[in-house]
Amino acid sequence: MNNYKMTIQYDGGRYKGWQRLGSGENTIQAKIENVISQMVDKQVEIIGCSRTDAGVHALDQIANFKTNENLSEAEIKSYLNKYLPQDITITDVELVHDRFHSRYNAKDKTYLFKIWNEEHSHPFMRKYSMHVDTKLDIVKMKNASTYFIGSHDFTAFSNAKSKKKSMVREIYDVEINENSGFIEIRVRGNGFLYNMVRKMVGTLIEVGLGEIHEAAIPEILTSKERKQTGRLADSCGLYLEKVEF
Amino acid sequence: MNNYKMTIQYDGGRYKGWQRLGSGENTIQAKIENVISQMVDKQVEIIGCSRTDAGVHALDQIANFKTNENLSEAEIKSYLNKYLPQDITITDVELVHDRFHSRYNAKDKTYLFKIWNEEHSHPFMRKYSMHVDTKLDIVKMKNASTYFIGSHDFTAFSNAKSKKKSMVREIYDVEINENSGFIEIRVRGNGFLYNMVRKMVGTLIEVGLGEIHEAAIPEILTSKERKQTGRLADSCGLYLEKVEF
């Protein structure tokens, strides 16, 4: 049995997220599985590292699949890119150890969120960033972000649909940078609940607008109340940027 | 009479180009004129520096309009950005001399063409660059590009629809750079015929593919025959980058 690891980039704009949902075809997973299944002439399931939400992008999603076929890495990459839609690209294929598992072996993941923080819209990035037209106080946002670091119960920052056994996740780092009109927020952690990064960013935006106090984060975390957090930030600003194994 | 100069950015993807065509509304000029006319409560005509083709983008288009209304530059900018679609943005408004004319006063224009030159597609730039999946020989393209510099009759590089008195244009500079998978071609000149940059780039691409000889450009120019030039490069790769007055 061969185990192939794929590195994938996608514009999530027109998809219902990563995860295949029943018979629904409009997910990234379904699009890739269909092409692989056609290639090896057998129904194949792929295991993705992160189940990105509807509309969320990926610069470096990892997924693996197993097959008895002996195909070269270059053959697979070229076949997939030929038949996948243009908004999904396989940037690398690698034959890996039989026990490699994209989800279980992922040690940490980095999500990047792009905010376009100018009064006017950005014609070329309007689908790839969230537009906030009021100037954000980045110092307050940086201060607030430090409270996320460490292990916390992130119930308040999850969606009611999250039904995980444990709501505790560890955040290793939150980095906030300004870059010619954009504010880029990078969140690195061992795992994320459904909607968690978008809730964290939405809360940081309200801190930057002065609507939530920068020192209120610890209280919000311990409250475990979803109504205390900021709005859900737009999915089009979020990218799965990097996965480490 | 006040004369206002606007700097405009747009994603031309869903428009029939800059120039208002009869009663057709789906042009950049029409979109902007409609908002200005609504602002000053009177039909206003704007004069654009460059009539970009359908699908072509602009990073720095210049247009001006005259009105008897006394409005501040900031008021105009803010009103326009509020009512324009998100793929058209006014980045600057400036009150200028009464005799300033966007088209007559333009001294030189720079067009930028982006080619994505990798086997796989680019999920985020697929609508903002032309995908050429065969490796291009950039040295040959650079050699060929030098023949464009100077004053030439560009009939062979124009569209049959061009009915200008003179087909002579002066090209000051052609710059070709590689930048992480992209090939960027910048063409600076005193003016351009309809489709001229896209025909020049299409020809350079065929030089890069080895289909047209790099030293054939002078012959093609003197032939004045449109069938000798390369294919028309995709409009989505082209940007009006800079106008100098």
PDB file of N, CA, C and O in Angstrom, chain A residues 9-11 14 57-59 77-78 81 85-91 119-124 126-128 131 239, chain B residues 9-11 14 57-59 77-78 81 85-91 119-124 126-128 131 239:
ATOM      1  N   GLN A   9      -3.099  24.076  -2.290  1.00  0.00           N
ATOM      2  CA  GLN A   9      -3.468  25.495  -2.167  1.00  0.00           C
ATOM      3  C   GLN A   9      -4.863  25.656  -2.731  1.00  0.00           C
ATOM      4  O   GLN A   9      -5.161  25.091  -3.784  1.00  0.00           O
ATOM      5  N   TYR A  10      -5.704  26.430  -2.077  1.00  0.00           N
ATOM      6  CA  TYR A  10      -6.998  26.717  -2.700  1.00  0.00           C
ATOM      7  C   TYR A  10      -7.598  28.053  -2.308  1.00  0.00           C
ATOM      8  O   TYR A  10      -7.361  28.566  -1.230  1.00  0.00           O
ATOM      9  N   ASP A  11      -8.358  28.568  -3.254  1.00  0.00           N
ATOM     10  CA  ASP A  11      -9.200  29.733  -3.039  1.00  0.00           C
ATOM     11  C   ASP A  11     -10.543  29.141  -2.604  1.00  0.00           C
ATOM     12  O   ASP A  11     -11.261  28.544  -3.417  1.00  0.00           O
ATOM     13  N   ARG A  14     -15.638  29.729  -3.387  1.00  0.00           N
ATOM     14  CA  ARG A  14     -16.893  29.184  -3.894  1.00  0.00           C
ATOM     15  C   ARG A  14     -17.198  27.780  -3.357  1.00  0.00           C
ATOM     16  O   ARG A  14     -18.042  27.068  -3.885  1.00  0.00           O
ATOM     17  N   HIS A  57      -9.568  30.007   2.819  1.00  0.00           N
ATOM     18  CA  HIS A  57      -8.534  29.625   1.856  1.00  0.00           C
ATOM     19  C   HIS A  57      -7.429  28.783   2.500  1.00  0.00           C
ATOM     20  O   HIS A  57      -7.326  28.723   3.715  1.00  0.00           O
ATOM     21  N   ALA A  58      -6.592  28.191   1.661  1.00  0.00           N
ATOM     22  CA  ALA A  58      -5.407  27.487   2.175  1.00  0.00           C
ATOM     23  C   ALA A  58      -4.204  27.768   1.303  1.00  0.00           C
ATOM     24  O   ALA A  58      -4.291  27.726   0.073  1.00  0.00           O
ATOM     25  N   LEU A  59      -3.094  28.071   1.953  1.00  0.00           N
ATOM     26  CA  LEU A  59      -1.829  28.246   1.241  1.00  0.00           C
ATOM     27  C   LEU A  59      -1.037  26.953   1.316  1.00  0.00           C
ATOM     28  O   LEU A  59      -0.174  26.702   0.500  1.00  0.00           O
ATOM     29  N   LYS A  77       0.799  14.433  -9.253  1.00  0.00           N
ATOM     30  CA  LYS A  77       0.680  15.890  -9.213  1.00  0.00           C
ATOM     31  C   LYS A  77       0.143  16.427 -10.546  1.00  0.00           C
ATOM     32  O   LYS A  77      -0.789  17.245 -10.577  1.00  0.00           O
ATOM     33  N   SER A  78       0.735  15.928 -11.620  1.00  0.00           N
ATOM     34  CA  SER A  78       0.350  16.420 -12.931  1.00  0.00           C
ATOM     35  C   SER A  78      -1.090  16.011 -13.287  1.00  0.00           C
ATOM     36  O   SER A  78      -1.859  16.817 -13.829  1.00  0.00           O
ATOM     37  N   ASN A  81      -3.538  18.204 -11.124  1.00  0.00           N
ATOM     38  CA  ASN A  81      -3.628  19.598 -11.571  1.00  0.00           C
ATOM     39  C   ASN A  81      -4.317  19.730 -12.924  1.00  0.00           C
ATOM     40  O   ASN A  81      -4.927  20.753 -13.221  1.00  0.00           O
ATOM     41  N   PRO A  85     -10.285  21.866 -10.648  1.00  0.00           N
ATOM     42  CA  PRO A  85     -10.597  23.244 -11.067  1.00  0.00           C
ATOM     43  C   PRO A  85      -9.423  24.173 -10.743  1.00  0.00           C
ATOM     44  O   PRO A  85      -8.593  23.858  -9.887  1.00  0.00           O
ATOM     45  N   GLN A  86      -9.365  25.308 -11.429  1.00  0.00           N
ATOM     46  CA  GLN A  86      -8.204  26.202 -11.310  1.00  0.00           C
ATOM     47  C   GLN A  86      -8.045  26.829  -9.936  1.00  0.00           C
ATOM     48  O   GLN A  86      -6.979  27.365  -9.628  1.00  0.00           O
ATOM     49  N   ASP A  87      -9.074  26.779  -9.106  1.00  0.00           N
ATOM     50  CA  ASP A  87      -8.931  27.386  -7.778  1.00  0.00           C
ATOM     51  C   ASP A  87      -8.436  26.386  -6.732  1.00  0.00           C
ATOM     52  O   ASP A  87      -8.364  26.703  -5.536  1.00  0.00           O
ATOM     53  N   ILE A  88      -8.093  25.179  -7.169  1.00  0.00           N
ATOM     54  CA  ILE A  88      -7.466  24.188  -6.282  1.00  0.00           C
ATOM     55  C   ILE A  88      -6.199  23.699  -6.976  1.00  0.00           C
ATOM     56  O   ILE A  88      -6.253  23.245  -8.122  1.00  0.00           O
ATOM     57  N   THR A  89      -5.067  23.793  -6.303  1.00  0.00           N
ATOM     58  CA  THR A  89      -3.785  23.424  -6.903  1.00  0.00           C
ATOM     59  C   THR A  89      -2.996  22.503  -5.978  1.00  0.00           C
ATOM     60  O   THR A  89      -2.940  22.743  -4.775  1.00  0.00           O
ATOM     61  N   ILE A  90      -2.417  21.446  -6.540  1.00  0.00           N
ATOM     62  CA  ILE A  90      -1.533  20.569  -5.779  1.00  0.00           C
ATOM     63  C   ILE A  90      -0.116  21.074  -6.008  1.00  0.00           C
ATOM     64  O   ILE A  90       0.383  21.031  -7.138  1.00  0.00           O
ATOM     65  N   THR A  91       0.523  21.588  -4.958  1.00  0.00           N
ATOM     66  CA  THR A  91       1.865  22.139  -5.155  1.00  0.00           C
ATOM     67  C   THR A  91       2.944  21.091  -4.916  1.00  0.00           C
ATOM     68  O   THR A  91       4.076  21.255  -5.347  1.00  0.00           O
ATOM     69  N   GLU A 119     -10.114  53.181   4.315  1.00  0.00           N
ATOM     70  CA  GLU A 119     -11.484  53.635   4.124  1.00  0.00           C
ATOM     71  C   GLU A 119     -12.086  53.043   2.842  1.00  0.00           C
ATOM     72  O   GLU A 119     -13.211  52.558   2.834  1.00  0.00           O
ATOM     73  N   HIS A 120     -11.311  53.104   1.762  1.00  0.00           N
ATOM     74  CA  HIS A 120     -11.809  52.590   0.476  1.00  0.00           C
ATOM     75  C   HIS A 120     -11.525  51.091   0.354  1.00  0.00           C
ATOM     76  O   HIS A 120     -10.626  50.577   1.006  1.00  0.00           O
ATOM     77  N   SER A 121     -12.296  50.434  -0.519  1.00  0.00           N
ATOM     78  CA  SER A 121     -12.110  48.986  -0.698  1.00  0.00           C
ATOM     79  C   SER A 121     -10.853  48.707  -1.526  1.00  0.00           C
ATOM     80  O   SER A 121     -10.269  49.619  -2.116  1.00  0.00           O
ATOM     81  N   HIS A 122     -10.412  47.458  -1.551  1.00  0.00           N
ATOM     82  CA  HIS A 122      -9.232  47.055  -2.320  1.00  0.00           C
ATOM     83  C   HIS A 122      -9.738  46.201  -3.480  1.00  0.00           C
ATOM     84  O   HIS A 122     -10.138  45.062  -3.287  1.00  0.00           O
ATOM     85  N   PRO A 123      -9.719  46.768  -4.719  1.00  0.00           N
ATOM     86  CA  PRO A 123     -10.340  46.055  -5.846  1.00  0.00           C
ATOM     87  C   PRO A 123      -9.799  44.638  -6.056  1.00  0.00           C
ATOM     88  O   PRO A 123     -10.552  43.760  -6.458  1.00  0.00           O
ATOM     89  N   PHE A 124      -8.508  44.422  -5.784  1.00  0.00           N
ATOM     90  CA  PHE A 124      -7.918  43.114  -6.087  1.00  0.00           C
ATOM     91  C   PHE A 124      -7.924  42.153  -4.905  1.00  0.00           C
ATOM     92  O   PHE A 124      -7.767  40.952  -5.074  1.00  0.00           O
ATOM     93  N   ARG A 126     -10.438  42.229  -2.489  1.00  0.00           N
ATOM     94  CA  ARG A 126     -11.746  42.276  -1.821  1.00  0.00           C
ATOM     95  C   ARG A 126     -12.276  40.886  -1.501  1.00  0.00           C
ATOM     96  O   ARG A 126     -13.053  40.729  -0.565  1.00  0.00           O
ATOM     97  N   LYS A 127     -11.843  39.874  -2.242  1.00  0.00           N
ATOM     98  CA  LYS A 127     -12.294  38.509  -1.957  1.00  0.00           C
ATOM     99  C   LYS A 127     -11.267  37.730  -1.147  1.00  0.00           C
ATOM    100  O   LYS A 127     -11.451  36.556  -0.867  1.00  0.00           O
ATOM    101  N   TYR A 128     -10.146  38.385  -0.822  1.00  0.00           N
ATOM    102  CA  TYR A 128      -9.050  37.698  -0.134  1.00  0.00           C
ATOM    103  C   TYR A 128      -8.632  38.403   1.149  1.00  0.00           C
ATOM    104  O   TYR A 128      -7.522  38.190   1.645  1.00  0.00           O
ATOM    105  N   HIS A 131     -12.546  43.649   4.842  1.00  0.00           N
ATOM    106  CA  HIS A 131     -12.431  45.106   4.813  1.00  0.00           C
ATOM    107  C   HIS A 131     -12.991  45.715   6.101  1.00  0.00           C
ATOM    108  O   HIS A 131     -14.161  45.536   6.411  1.00  0.00           O
ATOM    109  N   TYR A 239      -6.783  32.241   6.002  1.00  0.00           N
ATOM    110  CA  TYR A 239      -5.969  31.278   5.252  1.00  0.00           C
ATOM    111  C   TYR A 239      -5.341  30.274   6.220  1.00  0.00           C
ATOM    112  O   TYR A 239      -4.737  30.687   7.213  1.00  0.00           O
TER     113      TYR A 239
ATOM    114  N   GLN B   9      -8.335  52.856  -9.185  1.00  0.00           N
ATOM    115  CA  GLN B   9      -7.886  51.458  -9.271  1.00  0.00           C
ATOM    116  C   GLN B   9      -9.096  50.607  -9.600  1.00  0.00           C
ATOM    117  O   GLN B   9     -10.156  50.825  -9.025  1.00  0.00           O
ATOM    118  N   TYR B  10      -8.954  49.644 -10.492  1.00  0.00           N
ATOM    119  CA  TYR B  10     -10.068  48.735 -10.709  1.00  0.00           C
ATOM    120  C   TYR B  10      -9.653  47.357 -11.166  1.00  0.00           C
ATOM    121  O   TYR B  10      -8.633  47.170 -11.801  1.00  0.00           O
ATOM    122  N   ASP B  11     -10.482  46.414 -10.782  1.00  0.00           N
ATOM    123  CA  ASP B  11     -10.429  45.037 -11.261  1.00  0.00           C
ATOM    124  C   ASP B  11     -11.370  45.031 -12.471  1.00  0.00           C
ATOM    125  O   ASP B  11     -12.590  45.107 -12.318  1.00  0.00           O
ATOM    126  N   ARG B  14     -15.025  42.133 -14.695  1.00  0.00           N
ATOM    127  CA  ARG B  14     -16.431  42.000 -15.108  1.00  0.00           C
ATOM    128  C   ARG B  14     -16.955  43.190 -15.930  1.00  0.00           C
ATOM    129  O   ARG B  14     -18.156  43.353 -16.106  1.00  0.00           O
ATOM    130  N   HIS B  57      -7.166  45.537 -16.123  1.00  0.00           N
ATOM    131  CA  HIS B  57      -7.189  46.179 -14.805  1.00  0.00           C
ATOM    132  C   HIS B  57      -6.434  47.512 -14.812  1.00  0.00           C
ATOM    133  O   HIS B  57      -5.682  47.791 -15.727  1.00  0.00           O
ATOM    134  N   ALA B  58      -6.606  48.276 -13.739  1.00  0.00           N
ATOM    135  CA  ALA B  58      -5.813  49.497 -13.578  1.00  0.00           C
ATOM    136  C   ALA B  58      -5.378  49.662 -12.143  1.00  0.00           C
ATOM    137  O   ALA B  58      -6.165  49.469 -11.214  1.00  0.00           O
ATOM    138  N   LEU B  59      -4.097  49.984 -11.976  1.00  0.00           N
ATOM    139  CA  LEU B  59      -3.565  50.289 -10.647  1.00  0.00           C
ATOM    140  C   LEU B  59      -3.563  51.792 -10.447  1.00  0.00           C
ATOM    141  O   LEU B  59      -3.550  52.283  -9.331  1.00  0.00           O
ATOM    142  N   LYS B  77     -13.996  62.030  -2.788  1.00  0.00           N
ATOM    143  CA  LYS B  77     -13.405  60.684  -2.674  1.00  0.00           C
ATOM    144  C   LYS B  77     -14.306  59.780  -1.847  1.00  0.00           C
ATOM    145  O   LYS B  77     -14.597  58.643  -2.230  1.00  0.00           O
ATOM    146  N   SER B  78     -14.740  60.291  -0.721  1.00  0.00           N
ATOM    147  CA  SER B  78     -15.541  59.492   0.189  1.00  0.00           C
ATOM    148  C   SER B  78     -16.911  59.151  -0.419  1.00  0.00           C
ATOM    149  O   SER B  78     -17.394  58.017  -0.327  1.00  0.00           O
ATOM    150  N   ASN B  81     -16.364  56.474  -3.247  1.00  0.00           N
ATOM    151  CA  ASN B  81     -16.058  55.133  -2.731  1.00  0.00           C
ATOM    152  C   ASN B  81     -17.257  54.507  -2.022  1.00  0.00           C
ATOM    153  O   ASN B  81     -17.391  53.290  -1.980  1.00  0.00           O
ATOM    154  N   PRO B  85     -19.067  50.319  -6.980  1.00  0.00           N
ATOM    155  CA  PRO B  85     -18.906  48.897  -6.622  1.00  0.00           C
ATOM    156  C   PRO B  85     -17.498  48.660  -6.061  1.00  0.00           C
ATOM    157  O   PRO B  85     -16.583  49.448  -6.311  1.00  0.00           O
ATOM    158  N   GLN B  86     -17.356  47.583  -5.307  1.00  0.00           N
ATOM    159  CA  GLN B  86     -16.096  47.320  -4.590  1.00  0.00           C
ATOM    160  C   GLN B  86     -14.905  47.056  -5.502  1.00  0.00           C
ATOM    161  O   GLN B  86     -13.764  47.093  -5.047  1.00  0.00           O
ATOM    162  N   ASP B  87     -15.155  46.757  -6.772  1.00  0.00           N
ATOM    163  CA  ASP B  87     -14.019  46.492  -7.663  1.00  0.00           C
ATOM    164  C   ASP B  87     -13.520  47.754  -8.370  1.00  0.00           C
ATOM    165  O   ASP B  87     -12.636  47.687  -9.214  1.00  0.00           O
ATOM    166  N   ILE B  88     -14.086  48.909  -7.993  1.00  0.00           N
ATOM    167  CA  ILE B  88     -13.586  50.203  -8.487  1.00  0.00           C
ATOM    168  C   ILE B  88     -13.345  51.093  -7.278  1.00  0.00           C
ATOM    169  O   ILE B  88     -14.241  51.290  -6.465  1.00  0.00           O
ATOM    170  N   THR B  89     -12.127  51.616  -7.154  1.00  0.00           N
ATOM    171  CA  THR B  89     -11.775  52.418  -5.985  1.00  0.00           C
ATOM    172  C   THR B  89     -11.109  53.725  -6.406  1.00  0.00           C
ATOM    173  O   THR B  89     -10.264  53.719  -7.300  1.00  0.00           O
ATOM    174  N   ILE B  90     -11.513  54.807  -5.773  1.00  0.00           N
ATOM    175  CA  ILE B  90     -10.858  56.104  -6.011  1.00  0.00           C
ATOM    176  C   ILE B  90      -9.799  56.251  -4.928  1.00  0.00           C
ATOM    177  O   ILE B  90     -10.125  56.342  -3.748  1.00  0.00           O
ATOM    178  N   THR B  91      -8.522  56.253  -5.315  1.00  0.00           N
ATOM    179  CA  THR B  91      -7.466  56.332  -4.300  1.00  0.00           C
ATOM    180  C   THR B  91      -7.059  57.772  -4.024  1.00  0.00           C
ATOM    181  O   THR B  91      -6.446  58.051  -3.004  1.00  0.00           O
ATOM    182  N   GLU B 119       3.650  25.055 -14.092  1.00  0.00           N
ATOM    183  CA  GLU B 119       2.798  24.018 -14.671  1.00  0.00           C
ATOM    184  C   GLU B 119       1.382  24.083 -14.077  1.00  0.00           C
ATOM    185  O   GLU B 119       0.390  24.005 -14.796  1.00  0.00           O
ATOM    186  N   HIS B 120       1.294  24.198 -12.741  1.00  0.00           N
ATOM    187  CA  HIS B 120      -0.005  24.240 -12.085  1.00  0.00           C
ATOM    188  C   HIS B 120      -0.557  25.669 -12.054  1.00  0.00           C
ATOM    189  O   HIS B 120       0.201  26.627 -12.149  1.00  0.00           O
ATOM    190  N   SER B 121      -1.875  25.778 -11.897  1.00  0.00           N
ATOM    191  CA  SER B 121      -2.490  27.104 -11.866  1.00  0.00           C
ATOM    192  C   SER B 121      -2.230  27.789 -10.520  1.00  0.00           C
ATOM    193  O   SER B 121      -1.781  27.155  -9.570  1.00  0.00           O
ATOM    194  N   HIS B 122      -2.492  29.075 -10.439  1.00  0.00           N
ATOM    195  CA  HIS B 122      -2.314  29.844  -9.198  1.00  0.00           C
ATOM    196  C   HIS B 122      -3.712  30.198  -8.687  1.00  0.00           C
ATOM    197  O   HIS B 122      -4.376  31.066  -9.265  1.00  0.00           O
ATOM    198  N   PRO B 123      -4.171  29.519  -7.607  1.00  0.00           N
ATOM    199  CA  PRO B 123      -5.557  29.704  -7.163  1.00  0.00           C
ATOM    200  C   PRO B 123      -5.939  31.159  -6.893  1.00  0.00           C
ATOM    201  O   PRO B 123      -7.075  31.553  -7.140  1.00  0.00           O
ATOM    202  N   PHE B 124      -4.996  31.961  -6.412  1.00  0.00           N
ATOM    203  CA  PHE B 124      -5.346  33.329  -6.024  1.00  0.00           C
ATOM    204  C   PHE B 124      -5.095  34.365  -7.126  1.00  0.00           C
ATOM    205  O   PHE B 124      -5.611  35.466  -7.063  1.00  0.00           O
ATOM    206  N   ARG B 126      -5.383  33.546 -10.492  1.00  0.00           N
ATOM    207  CA  ARG B 126      -5.861  33.041 -11.785  1.00  0.00           C
ATOM    208  C   ARG B 126      -6.651  34.070 -12.564  1.00  0.00           C
ATOM    209  O   ARG B 126      -6.722  34.002 -13.789  1.00  0.00           O
ATOM    210  N   LYS B 127      -7.247  35.047 -11.869  1.00  0.00           N
ATOM    211  CA  LYS B 127      -7.994  36.088 -12.580  1.00  0.00           C
ATOM    212  C   LYS B 127      -7.169  37.361 -12.756  1.00  0.00           C
ATOM    213  O   LYS B 127      -7.660  38.360 -13.268  1.00  0.00           O
ATOM    214  N   TYR B 128      -5.930  37.316 -12.264  1.00  0.00           N
ATOM    215  CA  TYR B 128      -5.094  38.513 -12.285  1.00  0.00           C
ATOM    216  C   TYR B 128      -3.756  38.276 -12.971  1.00  0.00           C
ATOM    217  O   TYR B 128      -2.803  39.023 -12.751  1.00  0.00           O
ATOM    218  N   HIS B 131      -1.966  32.459 -17.400  1.00  0.00           N
ATOM    219  CA  HIS B 131      -1.255  31.231 -17.077  1.00  0.00           C
ATOM    220  C   HIS B 131      -0.623  30.646 -18.333  1.00  0.00           C
ATOM    221  O   HIS B 131      -1.314  30.336 -19.295  1.00  0.00           O
ATOM    222  N   TYR B 239      -2.434  45.287 -16.716  1.00  0.00           N
ATOM    223  CA  TYR B 239      -2.742  46.390 -15.795  1.00  0.00           C
ATOM    224  C   TYR B 239      -2.188  47.700 -16.352  1.00  0.00           C
ATOM    225  O   TYR B 239      -1.020  47.751 -16.740  1.00  0.00           O
TER     226      TYR B 239
END
